[in-house]
Amino acid sequence: MSSHLSQSFVSSSFSPGDAPPNELHRSRFTYKHLSQLAASSTSSPLRVVAHIDLDAFYAQCEMIRLGVAEDTPLAVQQWQGVIAINYPARAFGLGRHVDINEAKKLCPALIMQHVATWKEGEESWAYHDDAAAHIDTHKVSLDPYRLQSRNILATIKDALPPPPVQRVEKAGIDEVFLDLSAQVHSVMLERHPELSGPPPYDDSSENLPRPPTTVLDWDADALVDLDVTETEQDSPDWDDVAMLIGSEIVRSVRRAVREQLRYTCSAGVAHNKMLAKLGSAHRKPNQQTIVRNRATQQFLSGFKFTKIRNLGGKLGDQVASTFGTDAVKDLLDVSLDHLKQKLGAETGTWIHGIVRGVDTSEVNTRTQIKSMLSAKSFRPTIHSLEQAVRWLRIFVADIFSRLVDEGVLENKRRPKTINLHHRQRGQTRSRQAPIPQGRQIDESMLLDLSKNLLNLVIAEGKAWPCANLSLSVGGFEDGITGNQGIGAFLVTGEEARAMQHTSHNSEVTPDYRHQAEKRRRTDDGGIQRFLMRRDTSRDENEGESGSEERPRVAGQEATITGGLELRESGRAGSEQTMLHQLPITTYFCEECRKPVPIDETDEHQDWHFAKSIQAEDHGESDAAGPSSRTPPADDPGKTKSRAARGGHREAGGAAARKLEKGQSKLAFGR
């Protein structure tokens, strides 16, 4: 997308010799700051964040749906109140909380459009002309606005590079945050190749060169005035260049939404989310405001801090009552220590930074719904199960349509619980049930679960009259995708017959050469990889007792074979006594008469099987007794016979060697 961005800066035309002394200095930003920009780090002083806000969104949705002219006054009605007013209607002095009759007096040409509603007994929402007069049988539906919101979000994302460069947070049905840092970094390197090289001396703390510009063209953006200590005559630094590129990106995104979907939106471009959101509301409609780093204090000084995110509720009221003011400029005079003393260390530190424009909150690309609620207050109250079930059908349809948006049909996300809340004469009762995880969620399942919960409430008595009923789902988790059913592992029809025919041919005409080659490979490196050939030679000092040499470890005997280790007491009693003393987690091998950990039983038995194959490959007789990992002492004659065979196979090898004094032999692979 960067190739489509206009070159909005003007290169300087003077030489370094003509420059003022301060122009000869390097940038105040470093190569480290530049790398932080590429990583979208919240601590980068070059960071660029935007907030895009749809202008009177509900009203715009109805204007586009009805096809009315953009200069036509229109308001959105919910029951007897007004919830949205477009900008042409605001020119007549209409406010959001104006009475409907008063609104029509102030603006006789006003179009008053009621929101879509779910009607009792119907299974889908619709626009009803008489909805306002039937609050008892209708329920508000915001589905038309959610649909448009999804379309707008998709258009915004399409106008940006793909992730991970793209970082978009849906902050509400009509607003998004964009972290443009990585994209801005990419455009900066394209326009200024001098930034692409390594830092001098490979030191990231080295300052960047100054931008080769003296004037920036902001293309009629609303620029916030600089702080009193700054002037427009000061040459721009890289943070100004980054902000300029960010403004170009946002302008192109807004243009895409306008051209493709006909919606107008306002935007704020700044160093962080808090400043960007304040900026988007600074000039409306259909404008964007740039809050440069050098203009932060000037911009904030005119605000009430209750307008700042997270300070509009109880916390803001607490701060205002504590310090007797709601103005940002007044809090600037309060010291950090005083803020901590009055508000606590954490809150005081946060307030101290936020009124100075410090906000390190991330643009969260994975904002996900935690719960969904559909509710209705009944005026007049309802008095029967039949009425309640009709509303449950509407709740289920409402919730399921939103679940589809969350990807429940594709098993991307699904809720784990369903909750029903019932209010009767000031008493609220709630019931909850798990949603079966092994089944596909559909409306029928949710309706059955909700009716069961309602029956539990009714069974307790005193369920009527009901003043409020609500249904919700929660506990969302990511679904498991990519699983295959059993059918994926079965073959039928022609494929099965072809496999059967292939199997029959392979049995009729075996490839003996292949089998012989396979046997040779086994001899050369197959099972021998796991069972090392036994060295049966004995040092003349060891004698020929036939017992295998084993390393002594702290009074125990240990044998290591094929990577599996067994330990037994050096002074174990009789087998019968040992069997009684074995823990329940131990298996006793009847072949080698040794205990084996229960979780190693299969591997131990495989070892016996491998030893038997080895014995066959070497031509050993079955009469020699069962193979074992730690066989008991054999008859001296048999031992001598095996030693002779082993010595014959390895003549001139290890059998001929003698150990030096103090050396001992470890019998691996026996």
XYZ file of C-alpha atoms in Angstrom:
670
model
C 0.000 0.000 0.000
C 2.918 2.313 0.618
C 3.457 2.742 -3.118
C 0.061 4.461 -3.308
C 0.847 6.953 -0.601
C 1.643 10.412 -1.824
C 5.045 11.933 -1.254
C 3.841 14.536 1.223
C 7.094 16.041 2.332
C 9.169 18.698 0.600
C 12.892 18.018 0.373
C 15.213 20.736 1.517
C 17.014 22.685 -1.189
C 19.771 24.195 0.888
C 23.234 22.849 1.523
C 24.594 21.985 4.982
C 26.740 25.089 4.829
C 23.641 27.276 4.575
C 21.832 25.501 7.391
C 21.317 27.060 10.790
C 23.509 25.604 13.509
C 20.744 23.423 14.967
C 20.163 21.810 11.535
C 23.681 20.408 11.577
C 22.794 18.320 14.604
C 21.552 14.774 14.305
C 18.034 13.644 15.121
C 17.071 13.229 18.749
C 15.839 9.720 17.857
C 18.112 6.680 17.684
C 18.404 3.511 15.629
C 16.948 1.651 18.591
C 13.827 3.799 18.388
C 13.590 2.954 14.698
C 13.778 -0.789 15.396
C 11.126 -0.405 18.092
C 8.897 1.253 15.510
C 9.281 -1.771 13.233
C 8.256 -4.056 16.105
C 5.183 -1.936 16.976
C 6.602 -1.457 20.448
C 4.457 0.644 22.770
C 7.635 2.214 24.158
C 8.819 3.587 20.814
C 8.706 7.422 20.718
C 8.060 7.091 16.961
C 4.920 5.007 17.460
C 1.862 5.890 15.336
C -1.686 4.906 16.376
C -4.986 5.853 14.743
C -8.583 5.758 15.907
C -11.322 5.620 13.257
C -14.866 6.455 14.332
C -17.967 6.188 12.136
C -20.002 9.404 12.030
C -23.448 8.942 13.660
C -23.209 5.272 12.761
C -26.781 4.080 13.398
C -28.146 7.065 11.507
C -25.793 6.440 8.585
C -26.877 2.788 8.452
C -30.520 3.834 8.117
C -29.723 6.555 5.577
C -27.886 4.095 3.337
C -30.566 1.408 3.790
C -33.355 3.864 2.928
C -31.358 5.531 0.164
C -31.988 9.080 1.372
C -29.802 12.012 0.408
C -26.878 12.811 2.671
C -28.234 16.252 3.542
C -31.561 14.818 4.734
C -32.184 15.135 8.501
C -32.696 11.695 10.048
C -32.889 10.300 13.576
C -33.030 6.734 14.844
C -35.803 5.973 17.303
C -36.012 3.252 19.981
C -39.468 3.117 21.577
C -40.125 6.716 22.642
C -36.486 7.846 22.684
C -33.892 8.953 20.142
C -30.588 7.033 20.057
C -28.845 8.563 17.006
C -29.086 11.816 15.041
C -27.261 12.552 11.804
C -25.333 15.775 11.301
C -27.901 17.497 9.051
C -30.462 17.063 11.857
C -28.025 18.367 14.468
C -27.909 21.626 12.557
C -31.490 22.195 13.797
C -30.381 21.944 17.409
C -31.385 18.345 17.977
C -29.502 16.392 20.645
C -29.379 12.687 21.374
C -31.786 12.839 24.319
C -34.345 15.077 22.692
C -38.000 14.121 22.960
C -39.542 12.792 19.747
C -42.331 15.391 19.621
C -39.890 18.184 20.335
C -37.530 16.882 17.640
C -40.297 17.042 15.045
C -41.153 20.590 16.093
C -37.524 21.702 15.725
C -37.116 19.909 12.408
C -40.417 19.253 10.594
C -38.630 17.459 7.714
C -36.981 15.008 10.104
C -37.174 11.334 9.146
C -37.736 9.286 12.310
C -36.769 5.638 11.764
C -37.390 3.040 14.462
C -34.776 0.330 14.936
C -35.461 -3.211 13.769
C -37.215 -5.451 16.276
C -37.952 -9.061 17.053
C -41.706 -9.565 17.288
C -43.154 -12.063 19.725
C -43.938 -15.295 17.886
C -41.689 -14.513 14.904
C -38.321 -16.154 14.313
C -36.437 -13.286 12.656
C -36.035 -9.558 13.129
C -37.635 -7.009 10.816
C -38.489 -3.319 10.553
C -42.011 -2.774 11.895
C -43.788 0.549 11.414
C -45.760 0.087 14.621
C -42.884 -1.132 16.802
C -42.836 1.944 19.039
C -46.441 1.333 20.053
C -45.907 -2.326 20.902
C -43.044 -2.401 23.343
C -44.746 -5.289 25.140
C -44.487 -7.644 22.136
C -41.296 -6.398 20.441
C -37.610 -6.578 21.285
C -34.877 -4.362 19.837
C -32.501 -5.965 17.313
C -29.100 -4.480 16.528
C -28.316 -7.118 13.905
C -28.552 -4.666 10.938
C -25.867 -2.499 12.534
C -23.669 -5.465 13.423
C -23.783 -6.597 9.806
C -22.686 -3.189 8.534
C -19.992 -3.038 11.195
C -18.539 -6.328 9.937
C -18.501 -5.047 6.366
C -16.733 -1.846 7.394
C -14.145 -3.729 9.448
C -13.431 -6.041 6.516
C -12.972 -3.048 4.203
C -10.561 -1.395 6.639
C -8.486 -4.566 6.887
C -8.430 -4.975 3.105
C -7.016 -1.450 2.788
C -4.039 -2.359 5.002
C -1.149 -4.801 4.556
C -1.830 -8.314 5.873
C -0.808 -9.367 9.402
C 1.554 -9.214 11.199
C 2.125 -5.696 9.820
C -1.614 -5.065 10.114
C -2.721 -4.487 13.704
C -6.440 -3.689 14.030
C -8.498 -3.636 17.221
C -12.275 -3.525 17.046
C -13.076 -1.178 19.920
C -16.840 -1.108 19.390
C -19.554 -1.537 16.813
C -18.549 1.781 15.184
C -14.863 2.286 16.034
C -11.455 0.682 15.533
C -7.883 1.314 16.611
C -4.990 0.875 14.183
C -1.356 0.479 15.185
C 0.353 1.751 12.041
C 3.907 1.592 13.386
C 5.214 -1.344 11.337
C 3.677 -0.049 8.110
C 5.011 3.449 8.771
C 8.467 1.973 9.336
C 8.310 0.197 5.970
C 7.310 3.404 4.144
C 10.034 5.384 5.927
C 12.704 2.978 4.705
C 11.363 3.196 1.139
C 11.430 6.974 1.142
C 14.640 7.345 3.106
C 17.096 4.592 2.154
C 19.693 6.164 4.442
C 17.767 4.651 7.352
C 18.135 1.113 6.012
C 21.802 0.695 6.811
C 23.278 -0.471 10.104
C 23.913 2.121 12.808
C 27.399 3.641 13.035
C 29.764 1.393 14.957
C 26.875 -1.121 15.177
C 25.644 0.900 18.132
C 21.844 1.135 18.231
C 22.062 4.052 20.639
C 23.553 6.213 17.869
C 21.278 9.041 16.755
C 19.619 8.951 13.364
C 20.503 11.553 10.744
C 18.108 14.476 10.480
C 15.206 14.120 8.007
C 16.062 15.753 4.659
C 12.970 17.968 4.904
C 12.071 21.359 6.275
C 8.325 21.492 5.498
C 5.644 18.795 5.742
C 2.459 18.929 3.704
C -0.420 17.689 5.860
C -2.967 17.821 3.014
C -5.623 19.836 4.848
C -5.625 17.589 7.933
C -6.727 19.252 11.157
C -3.430 19.929 12.914
C -3.473 20.550 16.629
C -1.504 23.647 17.577
C 1.972 23.032 18.940
C 2.869 23.459 22.582
C 3.830 26.959 23.640
C 7.501 25.968 23.718
C 7.411 24.786 20.087
C 7.131 26.662 16.782
C 6.282 25.622 13.254
C 9.616 27.107 12.169
C 11.420 24.311 13.999
C 12.501 21.708 11.485
C 10.572 18.429 11.726
C 12.126 15.316 13.196
C 11.398 11.674 12.432
C 8.369 11.569 14.735
C 6.737 14.234 12.556
C 7.612 12.280 9.413
C 6.160 9.101 10.942
C 2.979 10.934 11.917
C 2.653 12.319 8.394
C 2.922 8.857 6.853
C 0.352 7.596 9.339
C -2.054 10.345 8.329
C -1.696 9.344 4.673
C -2.487 5.717 5.499
C -5.568 6.680 7.511
C -6.771 8.989 4.751
C -6.569 6.153 2.241
C -8.447 3.799 4.613
C -11.232 6.322 5.113
C -11.395 6.837 1.365
C -11.842 3.087 0.813
C -14.735 2.929 3.287
C -16.336 5.957 1.655
C -16.004 4.734 -1.915
C -16.932 1.096 -1.317
C -19.616 1.347 1.372
C -20.646 5.056 1.299
C -19.912 5.585 5.007
C -18.040 8.602 6.309
C -15.788 8.382 9.325
C -13.542 10.651 11.344
C -10.087 9.778 12.614
C -7.403 10.789 15.039
C -3.699 10.075 14.467
C -1.353 10.323 17.416
C 1.362 8.637 19.443
C -0.980 6.388 21.461
C -4.564 5.156 21.794
C -5.718 7.758 24.292
C -4.613 10.725 22.192
C -5.866 9.141 18.964
C -9.368 8.620 20.388
C -9.567 12.199 21.616
C -8.332 13.316 18.213
C -11.013 11.447 16.256
C -13.732 13.367 18.113
C -11.953 16.712 17.769
C -13.183 17.526 14.252
C -16.310 15.765 12.947
C -17.786 14.700 10.639
C -15.589 13.206 7.909
C -12.291 14.763 9.062
C -9.101 13.607 10.699
C -7.004 15.279 13.371
C -3.241 14.920 13.811
C -1.847 15.210 17.333
C 1.908 15.545 16.930
C 4.180 14.744 19.843
C 5.097 18.423 20.080
C 1.406 19.348 20.418
C 0.359 16.891 23.131
C 0.265 19.261 26.072
C -1.474 22.000 24.128
C -4.085 19.488 22.954
C -4.825 18.011 26.387
C -4.902 21.301 28.277
C -8.344 22.152 26.939
C -9.967 18.855 27.965
C -11.753 17.666 31.047
C -10.011 14.515 32.189
C -13.420 12.829 32.463
C -13.350 12.705 28.643
C -10.278 10.478 28.720
C -10.690 6.711 28.363
C -11.178 4.970 31.730
C -11.741 8.293 33.509
C -15.367 8.821 32.567
C -16.873 6.771 35.393
C -16.373 6.344 39.122
C -12.610 6.850 38.964
C -13.022 10.185 37.211
C -15.626 11.255 39.761
C -13.272 10.250 42.572
C -10.383 12.245 41.134
C -12.599 15.282 40.533
C -13.981 15.239 44.077
C -10.537 14.650 45.596
C -8.862 17.580 43.862
C -11.864 19.810 43.281
C -11.436 20.026 39.495
C -12.066 18.048 36.335
C -9.649 19.998 34.121
C -6.482 18.361 32.828
C -4.490 21.588 33.151
C -5.256 21.774 36.882
C -4.014 18.236 37.529
C -0.703 19.085 35.853
C 0.143 21.180 38.928
C -0.402 18.227 41.299
C 2.814 16.402 42.156
C 3.268 12.673 41.683
C 3.723 12.140 45.416
C 0.488 13.961 46.182
C -1.396 11.886 43.578
C -0.024 8.669 45.083
C -0.940 9.795 48.569
C -4.548 10.569 47.622
C -5.236 7.839 45.041
C -2.770 5.076 45.829
C 0.593 4.341 44.244
C -0.645 2.569 41.115
C -3.601 4.831 40.323
C -1.679 7.992 41.195
C 1.193 7.033 38.886
C -1.222 6.255 36.050
C -3.106 9.565 36.463
C 0.188 11.478 36.542
C 1.171 9.993 33.187
C -2.201 10.059 31.441
C -2.746 13.803 31.905
C 0.663 14.281 30.281
C -0.282 12.141 27.281
C 1.484 8.947 28.395
C -0.379 5.773 27.383
C 1.377 2.474 26.651
C -1.717 0.341 26.133
C -1.448 -2.013 23.151
C -3.670 -2.232 20.115
C -5.168 -5.617 20.840
C -5.743 -7.547 17.626
C -7.488 -10.423 19.420
C -10.350 -8.704 21.190
C -12.914 -11.455 21.584
C -16.404 -11.589 22.993
C -16.570 -13.181 26.444
C -20.356 -13.498 26.650
C -23.571 -12.774 24.746
C -26.834 -11.591 26.299
C -30.352 -11.221 25.022
C -32.932 -9.792 27.431
C -36.386 -8.276 27.656
C -38.170 -6.271 30.345
C -41.907 -6.889 30.200
C -44.383 -4.016 30.526
C -46.890 -5.359 31.312
C -45.497 -8.500 32.908
C -46.010 -11.958 31.404
C -47.930 -14.668 33.240
C -47.471 -18.013 31.456
C -44.899 -20.536 30.293
C -46.197 -20.207 26.742
C -45.396 -16.481 26.674
C -41.961 -17.046 28.173
C -41.077 -19.740 25.633
C -42.008 -17.417 22.765
C -39.481 -14.916 24.102
C -36.894 -17.638 24.627
C -37.182 -18.454 20.920
C -36.385 -14.823 20.125
C -33.451 -14.790 22.568
C -32.059 -17.979 21.061
C -32.382 -16.685 17.499
C -30.720 -13.411 18.520
C -27.809 -15.136 20.280
C -27.342 -17.790 17.611
C -27.024 -15.190 14.843
C -24.169 -13.624 16.820
C -22.616 -17.038 17.460
C -22.529 -17.571 13.718
C -20.552 -14.347 13.411
C -18.128 -15.687 16.021
C -17.518 -18.790 13.893
C -19.515 -21.381 15.826
C -20.490 -23.200 12.623
C -16.816 -23.546 11.668
C -16.006 -24.528 15.268
C -13.683 -21.542 15.623
C -15.150 -20.480 18.962
C -17.966 -21.814 21.084
C -19.457 -21.072 24.512
C -19.344 -23.576 27.356
C -22.305 -22.450 29.470
C -25.814 -21.089 29.049
C -27.471 -18.934 31.722
C -31.054 -17.891 32.331
C -32.064 -14.982 34.573
C -35.654 -14.560 35.755
C -36.987 -11.590 37.744
C -40.286 -11.679 39.563
C -41.367 -8.918 41.974
C -37.855 -7.714 42.665
C -36.410 -11.207 43.113
C -33.957 -12.438 40.505
C -33.206 -16.129 40.122
C -30.530 -17.553 37.863
C -29.878 -21.023 36.523
C -26.906 -22.277 34.531
C -26.167 -25.388 32.500
C -23.200 -26.647 30.463
C -23.477 -26.699 26.688
C -22.650 -30.218 25.400
C -19.190 -30.071 23.866
C -19.535 -33.078 21.599
C -22.395 -31.665 19.503
C -22.737 -28.930 16.940
C -24.436 -25.888 18.460
C -27.716 -24.929 16.789
C -30.882 -23.073 17.693
C -32.714 -26.270 18.632
C -30.057 -27.203 21.194
C -30.010 -23.741 22.759
C -33.806 -23.595 22.944
C -34.020 -26.992 24.654
C -31.379 -25.963 27.198
C -33.099 -22.636 27.906
C -36.508 -24.297 28.382
C -34.957 -26.756 30.820
C -33.505 -23.875 32.830
C -36.840 -22.068 32.841
C -38.585 -25.224 34.060
C -36.135 -25.374 36.967
C -37.133 -21.846 37.951
C -40.848 -22.627 37.617
C -40.463 -25.786 39.700
C -39.422 -23.628 42.640
C -42.724 -21.800 42.485
C -43.629 -18.103 42.349
C -42.467 -17.663 38.744
C -45.324 -15.402 37.670
C -45.756 -12.612 36.914
C -42.353 -12.257 35.278
C -40.978 -8.730 34.880
C -37.705 -9.551 33.117
C -36.232 -12.551 31.354
C -32.755 -12.878 29.879
C -30.627 -15.554 28.287
C -26.855 -15.513 27.932
C -23.996 -17.760 26.856
C -20.440 -17.468 28.116
C -17.160 -19.187 28.801
C -16.058 -18.922 25.185
C -13.130 -21.053 24.091
C -11.382 -21.715 20.815
C -12.747 -24.768 19.031
C -10.711 -27.682 17.715
C -10.458 -27.656 13.940
C -8.912 -30.069 11.470
C -10.183 -33.255 13.130
C -11.257 -36.054 10.809
C -14.158 -38.390 11.239
C -13.764 -42.160 11.103
C -14.781 -42.052 7.456
C -11.446 -40.431 6.615
C -9.688 -43.648 7.653
C -11.967 -46.048 5.730
C -11.982 -46.904 2.023
C -14.930 -48.153 0.004
C -15.907 -49.101 -3.502
C -13.330 -49.088 -6.286
C -10.564 -47.912 -3.973
C -11.078 -50.889 -1.656
C -11.193 -53.375 -4.569
C -8.025 -51.893 -6.027
C -6.233 -52.275 -2.707
C -7.462 -55.874 -2.398
C -6.235 -56.678 -5.905
C -2.838 -55.186 -5.124
C -2.590 -57.217 -1.921
C -3.496 -60.445 -3.774
C -0.808 -59.901 -6.414
C 1.827 -59.201 -3.823
C 1.052 -62.538 -2.118
C 1.186 -64.545 -5.347
C 4.491 -63.162 -6.588
C 6.677 -62.380 -3.592
C 9.913 -60.537 -4.198
C 12.481 -62.899 -2.697
C 15.348 -60.657 -3.671
C 13.776 -57.881 -1.648
C 13.381 -60.188 1.339
C 16.974 -61.321 1.112
C 18.156 -57.745 0.891
C 15.979 -56.867 3.876
C 17.563 -59.682 5.904
C 21.025 -58.417 5.014
C 20.117 -54.928 6.075
C 18.833 -56.297 9.371
C 22.108 -58.095 9.953
C 24.146 -55.073 9.063
C 22.341 -52.368 10.933
C 18.738 -53.130 11.775
C 18.188 -54.685 15.148
C 21.894 -54.363 15.880
C 21.301 -50.694 16.358
C 19.472 -51.611 19.547
C 21.390 -54.726 20.603
C 25.174 -54.446 20.562
C 27.060 -57.656 19.892
C 28.108 -59.231 23.142
C 31.812 -59.296 23.953
C 32.204 -62.695 25.655
C 35.922 -62.467 26.178
C 37.095 -62.476 29.729
C 40.252 -61.153 31.259
C 42.357 -63.908 32.743
C 41.878 -62.307 36.134
C 38.070 -62.410 35.806
C 37.750 -66.189 35.505
C 34.992 -67.978 33.609
C 32.153 -67.978 36.015
C 29.744 -67.061 33.235
C 28.296 -64.152 35.147
C 28.179 -60.863 33.302
C 30.314 -58.008 34.475
C 28.090 -55.204 35.770
C 29.051 -51.825 37.181
C 28.699 -51.577 40.943
C 26.857 -48.505 42.128
C 26.498 -47.929 45.877
C 25.914 -51.585 46.735
C 23.521 -52.144 43.832
C 23.842 -54.002 40.559
C 22.769 -52.202 37.400
C 22.486 -53.494 33.873
C 22.113 -51.141 30.923
C 20.787 -52.660 27.715
C 19.265 -50.884 24.697
C 18.855 -47.658 26.663
C 16.710 -49.314 29.383
C 18.028 -49.545 32.926
C 16.914 -51.956 35.647
C 18.061 -51.818 39.227
C 17.825 -54.456 41.904
C 19.174 -54.798 45.413
C 22.588 -56.431 45.661
C 21.388 -58.538 48.541
C 17.839 -59.385 47.551
C 16.257 -62.304 49.326
C 14.462 -65.175 47.739
C 12.190 -64.574 44.764
C 9.148 -65.333 46.856
C 10.138 -62.775 49.473
C 10.930 -60.250 46.763
C 7.537 -60.778 45.131
C 5.800 -59.952 48.383
C 7.926 -56.840 48.802
C 7.471 -55.479 45.250
C 5.392 -52.313 45.002
C 2.198 -52.373 42.998
C 3.881 -50.341 40.260
C 6.400 -53.126 39.567
C 6.087 -56.043 37.129
C 8.033 -59.301 37.722
C 9.438 -60.835 34.515
C 9.122 -64.622 34.503
C 11.808 -65.015 31.817
C 14.675 -63.162 33.451
C 13.268 -63.376 37.005
C 13.745 -59.649 37.556
C 11.444 -56.802 38.620
C 10.585 -54.198 35.971
C 8.784 -50.851 36.433
C 5.221 -51.311 35.252
C 5.467 -48.468 32.728
C 8.483 -50.214 31.112
C 6.787 -53.614 30.747
C 6.112 -53.317 27.009
C 9.635 -52.171 26.265
C 11.056 -54.987 28.396
C 9.035 -57.622 26.571
C 10.042 -56.102 23.229
C 13.630 -56.491 24.348
C 13.104 -60.209 24.949
C 11.553 -60.521 21.521
C 14.470 -58.692 19.928
C 16.929 -60.948 21.729
C 15.172 -63.999 20.380
C 15.467 -62.635 16.843
C 19.136 -61.947 17.439
C 19.639 -65.478 18.643
C 18.014 -66.836 15.487
C 20.155 -64.586 13.287
C 23.301 -65.876 14.958
C 22.158 -69.477 14.749
C 21.841 -69.932 18.484
C 19.745 -72.854 19.652
C 16.524 -72.415 21.584
C 17.846 -75.027 23.934
C 20.220 -72.469 25.337
C 17.298 -71.128 27.362
C 15.248 -67.954 27.121
C 17.007 -64.698 26.379
C 17.067 -62.232 29.180
C 18.508 -58.949 30.039
C 20.302 -60.198 33.107
C 20.390 -63.986 32.728
C 21.330 -66.122 35.708
C 24.711 -67.838 35.770
C 24.805 -70.439 32.991
C 26.523 -73.794 32.937
C 30.279 -73.239 32.521
C 30.284 -75.380 29.431
C 27.621 -73.382 27.734
C 29.322 -70.173 28.701
C 32.591 -71.412 27.312
C 30.853 -72.489 24.120
C 29.279 -69.086 23.612
C 32.541 -67.405 24.420
C 34.231 -69.515 21.815
C 31.674 -68.579 19.210
C 31.955 -64.941 20.142
C 35.721 -65.124 20.053
C 35.588 -66.740 16.633
C 33.446 -63.955 15.300
C 35.683 -61.301 16.743
C 39.078 -62.934 16.372
C 41.887 -60.483 16.679
C 39.470 -57.939 18.157
C 38.425 -57.194 21.680
C 38.682 -60.872 22.636
C 42.465 -60.700 22.281
C 42.847 -57.577 24.350
C 43.748 -57.562 28.028
C 42.704 -54.908 30.488
C 45.282 -52.800 32.226
C 45.552 -52.937 35.983
C 42.694 -51.100 37.627
C 40.469 -51.259 34.554
C 37.118 -53.046 34.402
C 34.777 -53.865 31.574
C 31.216 -52.558 31.215
C 29.017 -55.088 29.463
C 26.752 -52.834 27.447
C 24.146 -54.370 25.140
C 23.890 -57.755 26.840
